[in-house]
mmCIF file with all atom_site columns, C-alpha atoms in Angstrom:
data_model
loop_
_atom_site.group_PDB
_atom_site.id
_atom_site.type_symbol
_atom_site.label_atom_id
_atom_site.label_alt_id
_atom_site.label_comp_id
_atom_site.label_asym_id
_atom_site.label_entity_id
_atom_site.label_seq_id
_atom_site.pdbx_PDB_ins_code
_atom_site.Cartn_x
_atom_site.Cartn_y
_atom_site.Cartn_z
_atom_site.occupancy
_atom_site.B_iso_or_equiv
_atom_site.pdbx_formal_charge
_atom_site.auth_seq_id
_atom_site.auth_comp_id
_atom_site.auth_asym_id
_atom_site.auth_atom_id
_atom_site.pdbx_PDB_model_num
ATOM 1   C CA . ASP G 1 1   ? -2.034  -20.933 -1.018  1.00 0.00 ? 728 ASP G CA 1
ATOM 2   C CA . ALA G 1 2   ? 0.887   -19.292 0.111   1.00 0.00 ? 729 ALA G CA 1
ATOM 3   C CA . ASP G 1 3   ? -0.406  -16.030 2.592   1.00 0.00 ? 730 ASP G CA 1
ATOM 4   C CA . VAL G 1 4   ? 0.626   -13.690 3.844   1.00 0.00 ? 731 VAL G CA 1
ATOM 5   C CA . THR G 1 5   ? -1.378  -12.972 7.533   1.00 0.00 ? 732 THR G CA 1
ATOM 6   C CA . GLN G 1 6   ? -1.249  -11.045 10.386  1.00 0.00 ? 733 GLN G CA 1
ATOM 7   C CA . THR G 1 7   ? -2.076  -11.554 14.076  1.00 0.00 ? 734 THR G CA 1
ATOM 8   C CA . PRO G 1 8   ? -4.336  -9.924  15.712  1.00 0.00 ? 735 PRO G CA 1
ATOM 9   C CA . ARG G 1 9   ? -6.975  -8.401  13.685  1.00 0.00 ? 736 ARG G CA 1
ATOM 10  C CA . ASN G 1 10  ? -8.565  -6.734  16.384  1.00 0.00 ? 737 ASN G CA 1
ATOM 11  C CA . ARG G 1 11  ? -6.420  -5.377  19.202  1.00 0.00 ? 738 ARG G CA 1
ATOM 12  C CA . ILE G 1 12  ? -7.745  -2.465  22.791  1.00 0.00 ? 739 ILE G CA 1
ATOM 13  C CA . THR G 1 13  ? -5.179  -1.504  24.450  1.00 0.00 ? 740 THR G CA 1
ATOM 14  C CA . LYS G 1 14  ? -4.353  1.967   26.876  1.00 0.00 ? 741 LYS G CA 1
ATOM 15  C CA . THR G 1 15  ? -1.872  3.921   26.661  1.00 0.00 ? 742 THR G CA 1
ATOM 16  C CA . GLY G 1 16  ? 1.191   3.738   27.303  1.00 0.00 ? 743 GLY G CA 1
ATOM 17  C CA . LYS G 1 17  ? 0.903   -0.130  26.956  1.00 0.00 ? 744 LYS G CA 1
ATOM 18  C CA . ARG G 1 18  ? 3.366   -1.866  25.050  1.00 0.00 ? 745 ARG G CA 1
ATOM 19  C CA . ILE G 1 19  ? 2.111   -3.930  21.491  1.00 0.00 ? 746 ILE G CA 1
ATOM 20  C CA . MET G 1 20  ? 3.455   -6.813  18.969  1.00 0.00 ? 747 MET G CA 1
ATOM 21  C CA . LEU G 1 21  ? 1.654   -7.348  16.151  1.00 0.00 ? 748 LEU G CA 1
ATOM 22  C CA . GLU G 1 22  ? 3.250   -9.156  13.853  1.00 0.00 ? 749 GLU G CA 1
ATOM 23  C CA . CYS G 1 23  ? 3.050   -10.795 10.360  1.00 0.00 ? 750 CYS G CA 1
ATOM 24  C CA . SER G 1 24  ? 4.221   -13.665 9.266   1.00 0.00 ? 751 SER G CA 1
ATOM 25  C CA . GLN G 1 25  ? 4.713   -15.645 5.637   1.00 0.00 ? 752 GLN G CA 1
ATOM 26  C CA . THR G 1 26  ? 4.897   -18.295 3.306   1.00 0.00 ? 753 THR G CA 1
ATOM 27  C CA . LYS G 1 27  ? 5.852   -16.805 0.546   1.00 0.00 ? 754 LYS G CA 1
ATOM 28  C CA . GLY G 1 28  ? 8.777   -17.258 0.793   1.00 0.00 ? 755 GLY G CA 1
ATOM 29  C CA . HIS G 1 29  ? 9.719   -13.196 -0.436  1.00 0.00 ? 756 HIS G CA 1
ATOM 30  C CA . ASP G 1 30  ? 12.508  -12.005 1.390   1.00 0.00 ? 757 ASP G CA 1
ATOM 31  C CA . ARG G 1 31  ? 11.567  -8.054  1.142   1.00 0.00 ? 758 ARG G CA 1
ATOM 32  C CA . MET G 1 32  ? 8.912   -7.443  4.148   1.00 0.00 ? 759 MET G CA 1
ATOM 33  C CA . TYR G 1 33  ? 7.482   -4.165  4.646   1.00 0.00 ? 760 TYR G CA 1
ATOM 34  C CA . TRP G 1 34  ? 5.163   -1.932  7.390   1.00 0.00 ? 761 TRP G CA 1
ATOM 35  C CA . TYR G 1 35  ? 2.977   0.334   6.328   1.00 0.00 ? 762 TYR G CA 1
ATOM 36  C CA . ARG G 1 36  ? -0.601  2.081   8.548   1.00 0.00 ? 763 ARG G CA 1
ATOM 37  C CA . GLN G 1 37  ? -2.718  3.638   7.193   1.00 0.00 ? 764 GLN G CA 1
ATOM 38  C CA . ASP G 1 38  ? -5.142  6.621   8.179   1.00 0.00 ? 765 ASP G CA 1
ATOM 39  C CA . PRO G 1 39  ? -8.293  8.603   7.159   1.00 0.00 ? 766 PRO G CA 1
ATOM 40  C CA . GLY G 1 40  ? -7.472  10.742  4.537   1.00 0.00 ? 767 GLY G CA 1
ATOM 41  C CA . LEU G 1 41  ? -3.872  9.900   4.876   1.00 0.00 ? 768 LEU G CA 1
ATOM 42  C CA . GLY G 1 42  ? -3.716  7.006   2.562   1.00 0.00 ? 769 GLY G CA 1
ATOM 43  C CA . LEU G 1 43  ? -0.742  4.236   3.753   1.00 0.00 ? 770 LEU G CA 1
ATOM 44  C CA . ARG G 1 44  ? 2.678   5.048   4.628   1.00 0.00 ? 771 ARG G CA 1
ATOM 45  C CA . LEU G 1 45  ? 5.779   3.093   5.444   1.00 0.00 ? 772 LEU G CA 1
ATOM 46  C CA . ILE G 1 46  ? 6.590   2.280   8.734   1.00 0.00 ? 773 ILE G CA 1
ATOM 47  C CA . TYR G 1 47  ? 9.520   0.017   9.311   1.00 0.00 ? 774 TYR G CA 1
ATOM 48  C CA . TYR G 1 48  ? 11.091  -2.233  5.741   1.00 0.00 ? 775 TYR G CA 1
ATOM 49  C CA . SER G 1 49  ? 13.140  -4.767  5.673   1.00 0.00 ? 776 SER G CA 1
ATOM 50  C CA . PHE G 1 50  ? 15.414  -5.910  2.513   1.00 0.00 ? 777 PHE G CA 1
ATOM 51  C CA . ASP G 1 51  ? 15.719  -9.827  4.480   1.00 0.00 ? 778 ASP G CA 1
ATOM 52  C CA . VAL G 1 52  ? 16.935  -10.765 7.711   1.00 0.00 ? 779 VAL G CA 1
ATOM 53  C CA . LYS G 1 53  ? 20.131  -8.687  8.288   1.00 0.00 ? 780 LYS G CA 1
ATOM 54  C CA . ASP G 1 54  ? 18.239  -5.781  7.286   1.00 0.00 ? 781 ASP G CA 1
ATOM 55  C CA . ILE G 1 55  ? 15.816  -3.261  8.908   1.00 0.00 ? 782 ILE G CA 1
ATOM 56  C CA . ASN G 1 56  ? 15.209  0.605   7.129   1.00 0.00 ? 783 ASN G CA 1
ATOM 57  C CA . LYS G 1 57  ? 13.244  2.976   8.483   1.00 0.00 ? 784 LYS G CA 1
ATOM 58  C CA . GLY G 1 58  ? 10.862  4.691   7.090   1.00 0.00 ? 785 GLY G CA 1
ATOM 59  C CA . GLU G 1 59  ? 8.698   8.125   6.751   1.00 0.00 ? 786 GLU G CA 1
ATOM 60  C CA . ILE G 1 60  ? 6.686   7.179   10.418  1.00 0.00 ? 787 ILE G CA 1
ATOM 61  C CA . SER G 1 61  ? 9.320   5.123   11.958  1.00 0.00 ? 788 SER G CA 1
ATOM 62  C CA . ASP G 1 62  ? 9.820   7.429   15.278  1.00 0.00 ? 789 ASP G CA 1
ATOM 63  C CA . GLY G 1 63  ? 7.010   5.561   18.313  1.00 0.00 ? 790 GLY G CA 1
ATOM 64  C CA . TYR G 1 64  ? 7.230   2.211   15.643  1.00 0.00 ? 791 TYR G CA 1
ATOM 65  C CA . SER G 1 65  ? 10.784  -0.712  16.851  1.00 0.00 ? 792 SER G CA 1
ATOM 66  C CA . VAL G 1 66  ? 11.018  -4.056  14.551  1.00 0.00 ? 793 VAL G CA 1
ATOM 67  C CA . SER G 1 67  ? 11.819  -7.257  14.772  1.00 0.00 ? 794 SER G CA 1
ATOM 68  C CA . ARG G 1 68  ? 12.653  -9.463  11.916  1.00 0.00 ? 795 ARG G CA 1
ATOM 69  C CA . GLN G 1 69  ? 13.142  -12.988 13.861  1.00 0.00 ? 796 GLN G CA 1
ATOM 70  C CA . ALA G 1 70  ? 13.846  -15.101 10.446  1.00 0.00 ? 797 ALA G CA 1
ATOM 71  C CA . GLN G 1 71  ? 12.461  -14.792 6.624   1.00 0.00 ? 798 GLN G CA 1
ATOM 72  C CA . ALA G 1 72  ? 8.660   -15.509 7.199   1.00 0.00 ? 799 ALA G CA 1
ATOM 73  C CA . LYS G 1 73  ? 8.046   -13.188 10.417  1.00 0.00 ? 800 LYS G CA 1
ATOM 74  C CA . PHE G 1 74  ? 8.577   -9.579  10.669  1.00 0.00 ? 801 PHE G CA 1
ATOM 75  C CA . SER G 1 75  ? 6.827   -8.010  14.251  1.00 0.00 ? 802 SER G CA 1
ATOM 76  C CA . LEU G 1 76  ? 5.821   -4.313  15.096  1.00 0.00 ? 803 LEU G CA 1
ATOM 77  C CA . SER G 1 77  ? 6.104   -3.107  18.532  1.00 0.00 ? 804 SER G CA 1
ATOM 78  C CA . LEU G 1 78  ? 5.437   0.344   19.567  1.00 0.00 ? 805 LEU G CA 1
ATOM 79  C CA . GLU G 1 79  ? 6.831   -0.075  23.491  1.00 0.00 ? 806 GLU G CA 1
ATOM 80  C CA . SER G 1 80  ? 4.591   2.771   24.984  1.00 0.00 ? 807 SER G CA 1
ATOM 81  C CA . ALA G 1 81  ? 1.112   3.404   23.002  1.00 0.00 ? 808 ALA G CA 1
ATOM 82  C CA . ILE G 1 82  ? -0.426  6.391   22.090  1.00 0.00 ? 809 ILE G CA 1
ATOM 83  C CA . PRO G 1 83  ? -3.586  7.328   21.279  1.00 0.00 ? 810 PRO G CA 1
ATOM 84  C CA . ASN G 1 84  ? -2.228  9.048   17.548  1.00 0.00 ? 811 ASN G CA 1
ATOM 85  C CA . GLN G 1 85  ? -1.478  5.234   16.407  1.00 0.00 ? 812 GLN G CA 1
ATOM 86  C CA . THR G 1 86  ? -4.433  4.077   16.854  1.00 0.00 ? 813 THR G CA 1
ATOM 87  C CA . ALA G 1 87  ? -4.750  3.027   13.032  1.00 0.00 ? 814 ALA G CA 1
ATOM 88  C CA . LEU G 1 88  ? -5.162  -0.065  10.826  1.00 0.00 ? 815 LEU G CA 1
ATOM 89  C CA . TYR G 1 89  ? -1.694  -1.149  10.378  1.00 0.00 ? 816 TYR G CA 1
ATOM 90  C CA . PHE G 1 90  ? -0.446  -3.488  6.679   1.00 0.00 ? 817 PHE G CA 1
ATOM 91  C CA . CYS G 1 91  ? 1.836   -6.403  6.502   1.00 0.00 ? 818 CYS G CA 1
ATOM 92  C CA . ALA G 1 92  ? 2.973   -7.014  2.970   1.00 0.00 ? 819 ALA G CA 1
ATOM 93  C CA . THR G 1 93  ? 5.942   -9.287  1.458   1.00 0.00 ? 820 THR G CA 1
ATOM 94  C CA . SER G 1 94  ? 7.810   -8.322  -1.984  1.00 0.00 ? 821 SER G CA 1
ATOM 95  C CA . ASP G 1 95  ? 9.710   -10.638 -4.551  1.00 0.00 ? 822 ASP G CA 1
ATOM 96  C CA . LYS G 1 96  ? 13.298  -9.977  -4.284  1.00 0.00 ? 823 LYS G CA 1
ATOM 97  C CA . LEU G 1 97  ? 13.720  -11.614 -7.837  1.00 0.00 ? 824 LEU G CA 1
ATOM 98  C CA . ALA G 1 98  ? 10.668  -8.968  -8.772  1.00 0.00 ? 825 ALA G CA 1
ATOM 99  C CA . GLU G 1 99  ? 12.219  -6.956  -7.406  1.00 0.00 ? 826 GLU G CA 1
ATOM 100 C CA . LEU G 1 100 ? 11.231  -4.056  -10.936 1.00 0.00 ? 827 LEU G CA 1
ATOM 101 C CA . PHE G 1 101 ? 7.502   -4.945  -11.037 1.00 0.00 ? 828 PHE G CA 1
ATOM 102 C CA . ASN G 1 102 ? 7.983   -5.084  -7.180  1.00 0.00 ? 829 ASN G CA 1
ATOM 103 C CA . GLU G 1 103 ? 3.907   -5.879  -6.778  1.00 0.00 ? 830 GLU G CA 1
ATOM 104 C CA . GLN G 1 104 ? 4.124   -6.307  -3.157  1.00 0.00 ? 831 GLN G CA 1
ATOM 105 C CA . PHE G 1 105 ? 1.079   -8.362  -1.752  1.00 0.00 ? 832 PHE G CA 1
ATOM 106 C CA . PHE G 1 106 ? -0.435  -6.726  1.857   1.00 0.00 ? 833 PHE G CA 1
ATOM 107 C CA . GLY G 1 107 ? -2.430  -8.915  4.551   1.00 0.00 ? 834 GLY G CA 1
ATOM 108 C CA . PRO G 1 108 ? -5.778  -8.454  6.375   1.00 0.00 ? 835 PRO G CA 1
ATOM 109 C CA . GLY G 1 109 ? -4.961  -5.632  8.434   1.00 0.00 ? 836 GLY G CA 1
ATOM 110 C CA . THR G 1 110 ? -4.496  -5.662  11.921  1.00 0.00 ? 837 THR G CA 1
ATOM 111 C CA . ARG G 1 111 ? -7.237  -2.827  13.478  1.00 0.00 ? 838 ARG G CA 1
ATOM 112 C CA . LEU G 1 112 ? -5.757  -0.701  16.365  1.00 0.00 ? 839 LEU G CA 1
ATOM 113 C CA . THR G 1 113 ? -6.992  1.028   18.937  1.00 0.00 ? 840 THR G CA 1
ATOM 114 C CA . VAL G 1 114 ? -5.093  3.304   21.319  1.00 0.00 ? 841 VAL G CA 1
ATOM 115 C CA . LEU G 1 115 ? -7.034  4.720   24.484  1.00 0.00 ? 842 LEU G CA 1
ATOM 116 C CA . ALA A 2 1   ? 11.674  13.402  -2.145  1.00 0.00 ? 523 ALA A CA 1
ATOM 117 C CA . GLN A 2 2   ? 8.663   11.510  -4.230  1.00 0.00 ? 524 GLN A CA 1
ATOM 118 C CA . ARG A 2 3   ? 5.678   12.456  -4.219  1.00 0.00 ? 525 ARG A CA 1
ATOM 119 C CA . VAL A 2 4   ? 2.591   11.236  -5.269  1.00 0.00 ? 526 VAL A CA 1
ATOM 120 C CA . THR A 2 5   ? -0.853  13.107  -4.919  1.00 0.00 ? 527 THR A CA 1
ATOM 121 C CA . GLN A 2 6   ? -4.378  11.877  -5.246  1.00 0.00 ? 528 GLN A CA 1
ATOM 122 C CA . PRO A 2 7   ? -6.410  14.939  -5.930  1.00 0.00 ? 529 PRO A CA 1
ATOM 123 C CA . GLU A 2 8   ? -9.922  13.520  -5.234  1.00 0.00 ? 530 GLU A CA 1
ATOM 124 C CA . LYS A 2 9   ? -10.627 11.766  -1.677  1.00 0.00 ? 531 LYS A CA 1
ATOM 125 C CA . LEU A 2 10  ? -14.135 10.645  -3.115  1.00 0.00 ? 532 LEU A CA 1
ATOM 126 C CA . LEU A 2 11  ? -15.282 9.399   -6.596  1.00 0.00 ? 533 LEU A CA 1
ATOM 127 C CA . SER A 2 12  ? -18.930 9.248   -6.753  1.00 0.00 ? 534 SER A CA 1
ATOM 128 C CA . VAL A 2 13  ? -20.325 8.247   -10.512 1.00 0.00 ? 535 VAL A CA 1
ATOM 129 C CA . PHE A 2 14  ? -23.400 6.485   -12.064 1.00 0.00 ? 536 PHE A CA 1
ATOM 130 C CA . LYS A 2 15  ? -22.791 3.239   -13.098 1.00 0.00 ? 537 LYS A CA 1
ATOM 131 C CA . GLY A 2 16  ? -22.031 2.664   -17.807 1.00 0.00 ? 538 GLY A CA 1
ATOM 132 C CA . ALA A 2 17  ? -20.612 7.193   -17.466 1.00 0.00 ? 539 ALA A CA 1
ATOM 133 C CA . PRO A 2 18  ? -16.841 7.094   -17.450 1.00 0.00 ? 540 PRO A CA 1
ATOM 134 C CA . VAL A 2 19  ? -14.285 7.568   -14.516 1.00 0.00 ? 541 VAL A CA 1
ATOM 135 C CA . GLU A 2 20  ? -10.534 8.965   -14.650 1.00 0.00 ? 542 GLU A CA 1
ATOM 136 C CA . LEU A 2 21  ? -9.755  8.888   -11.657 1.00 0.00 ? 543 LEU A CA 1
ATOM 137 C CA . LYS A 2 22  ? -6.480  11.557  -11.009 1.00 0.00 ? 544 LYS A CA 1
ATOM 138 C CA . CYS A 2 23  ? -3.041  10.438  -10.004 1.00 0.00 ? 545 CYS A CA 1
ATOM 139 C CA . ASN A 2 24  ? -0.001  13.287  -9.838  1.00 0.00 ? 546 ASN A CA 1
ATOM 140 C CA . TYR A 2 25  ? 3.566   13.079  -9.629  1.00 0.00 ? 547 TYR A CA 1
ATOM 141 C CA . SER A 2 26  ? 6.689   14.210  -8.853  1.00 0.00 ? 548 SER A CA 1
ATOM 142 C CA . TYR A 2 27  ? 10.110  11.971  -8.595  1.00 0.00 ? 549 TYR A CA 1
ATOM 143 C CA . SER A 2 28  ? 13.763  12.571  -10.139 1.00 0.00 ? 550 SER A CA 1
ATOM 144 C CA . GLY A 2 29  ? 14.237  9.746   -11.558 1.00 0.00 ? 551 GLY A CA 1
ATOM 145 C CA . SER A 2 30  ? 13.306  7.597   -14.167 1.00 0.00 ? 552 SER A CA 1
ATOM 146 C CA . PRO A 2 31  ? 8.956   7.132   -13.072 1.00 0.00 ? 553 PRO A CA 1
ATOM 147 C CA . GLU A 2 32  ? 7.379   3.983   -12.197 1.00 0.00 ? 554 GLU A CA 1
ATOM 148 C CA . LEU A 2 33  ? 3.835   4.072   -11.402 1.00 0.00 ? 555 LEU A CA 1
ATOM 149 C CA . PHE A 2 34  ? 1.099   1.375   -10.420 1.00 0.00 ? 556 PHE A CA 1
ATOM 150 C CA . TRP A 2 35  ? -3.019  1.071   -9.081  1.00 0.00 ? 557 TRP A CA 1
ATOM 151 C CA . TYR A 2 36  ? -3.251  -0.676  -6.747  1.00 0.00 ? 558 TYR A CA 1
ATOM 152 C CA . VAL A 2 37  ? -7.628  -1.167  -4.638  1.00 0.00 ? 559 VAL A CA 1
ATOM 153 C CA . GLN A 2 38  ? -8.642  -2.468  -1.550  1.00 0.00 ? 560 GLN A CA 1
ATOM 154 C CA . TYR A 2 39  ? -12.101 -3.671  -2.611  1.00 0.00 ? 561 TYR A CA 1
ATOM 155 C CA . SER A 2 40  ? -14.589 -3.049  0.827   1.00 0.00 ? 562 SER A CA 1
ATOM 156 C CA . ARG A 2 41  ? -13.007 -6.486  3.151   1.00 0.00 ? 563 ARG A CA 1
ATOM 157 C CA . GLN A 2 42  ? -9.985  -7.746  0.598   1.00 0.00 ? 564 GLN A CA 1
ATOM 158 C CA . ARG A 2 43  ? -6.641  -6.777  1.449   1.00 0.00 ? 565 ARG A CA 1
ATOM 159 C CA . LEU A 2 44  ? -5.196  -4.542  -0.796  1.00 0.00 ? 566 LEU A CA 1
ATOM 160 C CA . GLN A 2 45  ? -4.387  -5.665  -3.722  1.00 0.00 ? 567 GLN A CA 1
ATOM 161 C CA . LEU A 2 46  ? -2.229  -4.471  -7.143  1.00 0.00 ? 568 LEU A CA 1
ATOM 162 C CA . LEU A 2 47  ? -5.256  -3.572  -10.501 1.00 0.00 ? 569 LEU A CA 1
ATOM 163 C CA . LEU A 2 48  ? -2.251  -3.048  -13.037 1.00 0.00 ? 570 LEU A CA 1
ATOM 164 C CA . ARG A 2 49  ? 1.037   -1.260  -13.635 1.00 0.00 ? 571 ARG A CA 1
ATOM 165 C CA . HIS A 2 50  ? 2.930   1.452   -16.393 1.00 0.00 ? 572 HIS A CA 1
ATOM 166 C CA . ILE A 2 51  ? 6.146   -1.141  -17.078 1.00 0.00 ? 573 ILE A CA 1
ATOM 167 C CA . SER A 2 52  ? 3.201   -3.387  -18.306 1.00 0.00 ? 574 SER A CA 1
ATOM 168 C CA . ARG A 2 53  ? 0.771   -1.760  -20.121 1.00 0.00 ? 575 ARG A CA 1
ATOM 169 C CA . GLU A 2 54  ? -1.903  -3.629  -19.697 1.00 0.00 ? 576 GLU A CA 1
ATOM 170 C CA . SER A 2 55  ? -5.219  -2.912  -19.383 1.00 0.00 ? 577 SER A CA 1
ATOM 171 C CA . ILE A 2 56  ? -6.987  -4.918  -16.435 1.00 0.00 ? 578 ILE A CA 1
ATOM 172 C CA . LYS A 2 57  ? -10.963 -5.075  -15.432 1.00 0.00 ? 579 LYS A CA 1
ATOM 173 C CA . GLY A 2 58  ? -11.415 -2.667  -18.479 1.00 0.00 ? 580 GLY A CA 1
ATOM 174 C CA . PHE A 2 59  ? -9.556  0.172   -16.593 1.00 0.00 ? 581 PHE A CA 1
ATOM 175 C CA . THR A 2 60  ? -5.725  1.555   -17.900 1.00 0.00 ? 582 THR A CA 1
ATOM 176 C CA . ALA A 2 61  ? -3.779  3.915   -17.462 1.00 0.00 ? 583 ALA A CA 1
ATOM 177 C CA . ASP A 2 62  ? -1.101  5.852   -19.127 1.00 0.00 ? 584 ASP A CA 1
ATOM 178 C CA . LEU A 2 63  ? 1.964   7.245   -17.849 1.00 0.00 ? 585 LEU A CA 1
ATOM 179 C CA . ASN A 2 64  ? 2.276   11.293  -18.398 1.00 0.00 ? 586 ASN A CA 1
ATOM 180 C CA . LYS A 2 65  ? 5.668   12.206  -18.253 1.00 0.00 ? 587 LYS A CA 1
ATOM 181 C CA . GLY A 2 66  ? 5.095   15.692  -19.007 1.00 0.00 ? 588 GLY A CA 1
ATOM 182 C CA . GLU A 2 67  ? 2.858   16.149  -17.150 1.00 0.00 ? 589 GLU A CA 1
ATOM 183 C CA . THR A 2 68  ? 3.857   14.081  -14.595 1.00 0.00 ? 590 THR A CA 1
ATOM 184 C CA . SER A 2 69  ? 0.128   11.900  -13.782 1.00 0.00 ? 591 SER A CA 1
ATOM 185 C CA . PHE A 2 70  ? -0.758  8.752   -13.929 1.00 0.00 ? 592 PHE A CA 1
ATOM 186 C CA . HIS A 2 71  ? -4.187  8.364   -13.890 1.00 0.00 ? 593 HIS A CA 1
ATOM 187 C CA . LEU A 2 72  ? -6.124  5.151   -14.044 1.00 0.00 ? 594 LEU A CA 1
ATOM 188 C CA . LYS A 2 73  ? -10.181 5.647   -16.388 1.00 0.00 ? 595 LYS A CA 1
ATOM 189 C CA . LYS A 2 74  ? -12.404 3.131   -17.455 1.00 0.00 ? 596 LYS A CA 1
ATOM 190 C CA . PRO A 2 75  ? -15.791 3.839   -19.351 1.00 0.00 ? 597 PRO A CA 1
ATOM 191 C CA . PHE A 2 76  ? -17.703 2.184   -18.414 1.00 0.00 ? 598 PHE A CA 1
ATOM 192 C CA . ALA A 2 77  ? -18.082 2.419   -14.129 1.00 0.00 ? 599 ALA A CA 1
ATOM 193 C CA . GLN A 2 78  ? -19.140 -0.878  -13.633 1.00 0.00 ? 600 GLN A CA 1
ATOM 194 C CA . GLU A 2 79  ? -21.297 -1.147  -10.198 1.00 0.00 ? 601 GLU A CA 1
ATOM 195 C CA . GLU A 2 80  ? -18.111 -3.549  -7.979  1.00 0.00 ? 602 GLU A CA 1
ATOM 196 C CA . ASP A 2 81  ? -15.765 -0.954  -9.076  1.00 0.00 ? 603 ASP A CA 1
ATOM 197 C CA . SER A 2 82  ? -16.677 1.034   -6.482  1.00 0.00 ? 604 SER A CA 1
ATOM 198 C CA . ALA A 2 83  ? -13.510 0.367   -3.763  1.00 0.00 ? 605 ALA A CA 1
ATOM 199 C CA . MET A 2 84  ? -10.417 2.486   -2.566  1.00 0.00 ? 606 MET A CA 1
ATOM 200 C CA . TYR A 2 85  ? -7.397  3.152   -5.279  1.00 0.00 ? 607 TYR A CA 1
ATOM 201 C CA . TYR A 2 86  ? -4.301  4.147   -4.445  1.00 0.00 ? 608 TYR A CA 1
ATOM 202 C CA . CYS A 2 87  ? -1.716  5.792   -6.580  1.00 0.00 ? 609 CYS A CA 1
ATOM 203 C CA . ALA A 2 88  ? 1.909   3.852   -6.255  1.00 0.00 ? 610 ALA A CA 1
ATOM 204 C CA . LEU A 2 89  ? 5.112   4.656   -7.346  1.00 0.00 ? 611 LEU A CA 1
ATOM 205 C CA . ILE A 2 90  ? 8.594   3.339   -7.134  1.00 0.00 ? 612 ILE A CA 1
ATOM 206 C CA . HIS A 2 91  ? 12.190  4.020   -5.767  1.00 0.00 ? 613 HIS A CA 1
ATOM 207 C CA . TRP A 2 92  ? 14.351  3.119   -6.157  1.00 0.00 ? 614 TRP A CA 1
ATOM 208 C CA . VAL A 2 93  ? 16.929  2.583   -2.541  1.00 0.00 ? 615 VAL A CA 1
ATOM 209 C CA . THR A 2 94  ? 20.803  3.132   -2.746  1.00 0.00 ? 616 THR A CA 1
ATOM 210 C CA . GLY A 2 95  ? 22.255  -0.124  -2.359  1.00 0.00 ? 617 GLY A CA 1
ATOM 211 C CA . GLY A 2 96  ? 19.247  -2.037  -4.205  1.00 0.00 ? 618 GLY A CA 1
ATOM 212 C CA . GLY A 2 97  ? 16.006  -2.759  -3.642  1.00 0.00 ? 619 GLY A CA 1
ATOM 213 C CA . ASN A 2 98  ? 12.798  -0.345  -4.148  1.00 0.00 ? 620 ASN A CA 1
ATOM 214 C CA . LYS A 2 99  ? 9.874   0.185   -1.402  1.00 0.00 ? 621 LYS A CA 1
ATOM 215 C CA . LEU A 2 100 ? 6.677   2.006   -2.859  1.00 0.00 ? 622 LEU A CA 1
ATOM 216 C CA . THR A 2 101 ? 4.894   5.499   -1.986  1.00 0.00 ? 623 THR A CA 1
ATOM 217 C CA . PHE A 2 102 ? 1.151   5.804   -1.889  1.00 0.00 ? 624 PHE A CA 1
ATOM 218 C CA . GLY A 2 103 ? -0.667  8.608   -2.774  1.00 0.00 ? 625 GLY A CA 1
ATOM 219 C CA . THR A 2 104 ? -4.127  8.721   -0.259  1.00 0.00 ? 626 THR A CA 1
ATOM 220 C CA . GLY A 2 105 ? -6.435  7.330   -2.159  1.00 0.00 ? 627 GLY A CA 1
ATOM 221 C CA . THR A 2 106 ? -9.658  7.893   -3.552  1.00 0.00 ? 628 THR A CA 1
ATOM 222 C CA . GLN A 2 107 ? -12.760 5.887   -3.091  1.00 0.00 ? 629 GLN A CA 1
ATOM 223 C CA . LEU A 2 108 ? -14.793 5.351   -5.693  1.00 0.00 ? 630 LEU A CA 1
ATOM 224 C CA . LYS A 2 109 ? -18.166 4.667   -5.396  1.00 0.00 ? 631 LYS A CA 1
ATOM 225 C CA . VAL A 2 110 ? -20.707 4.181   -8.503  1.00 0.00 ? 632 VAL A CA 1
ATOM 226 C CA . GLU A 2 111 ? -24.093 4.846   -7.667  1.00 0.00 ? 633 GLU A CA 1
ATOM 227 C CA . LEU A 2 112 ? -26.784 2.545   -10.058 1.00 0.00 ? 634 LEU A CA 1
#
């Protein structure tokens, strides 16, 4: 089955470390998104990409960067991790051809803890 | 700016009781809204979208532009409905494409 996968699934790191979260998809979708989920705050958009050459900031992009290496891969980096970046991170994809419906398909999430 | 408000963090109901999860929005354009659900240990997934006017798993949601609401309803709650529910609003981006703004979520707990 076509899927959205995230690696790693869990990560513990220390303040100041650089860390990369990876997202891969076999759905053939051109649009990809990164969110973080915090209790009481819901999902907030960090970055999104409508195709390989397109990168856009979301509502909370400070402290994060992304790379769209291919249509199927979208990586999120924390250049210098800080404790308030401890959260559950989700990658999602959507199909440009189904734009009106805009169903997003989510990965399983990466639980990141910054000590 | 667009905004989605879900006033209840937690909603607890008994099995067989009616359920209403509240969602209000603010958006300057024509709104298109969705409900997403996250069951325990499962991925976030689409439950229903207002444009389709569908009923999924017994849930319905009606867009009320006058009250700027899109409340999710089910007449008789089931234990398997226990989950986190997110209301989401499409925001169309200049130049093409769109993105979703999510509410803060409501945890529904159905008790026996």
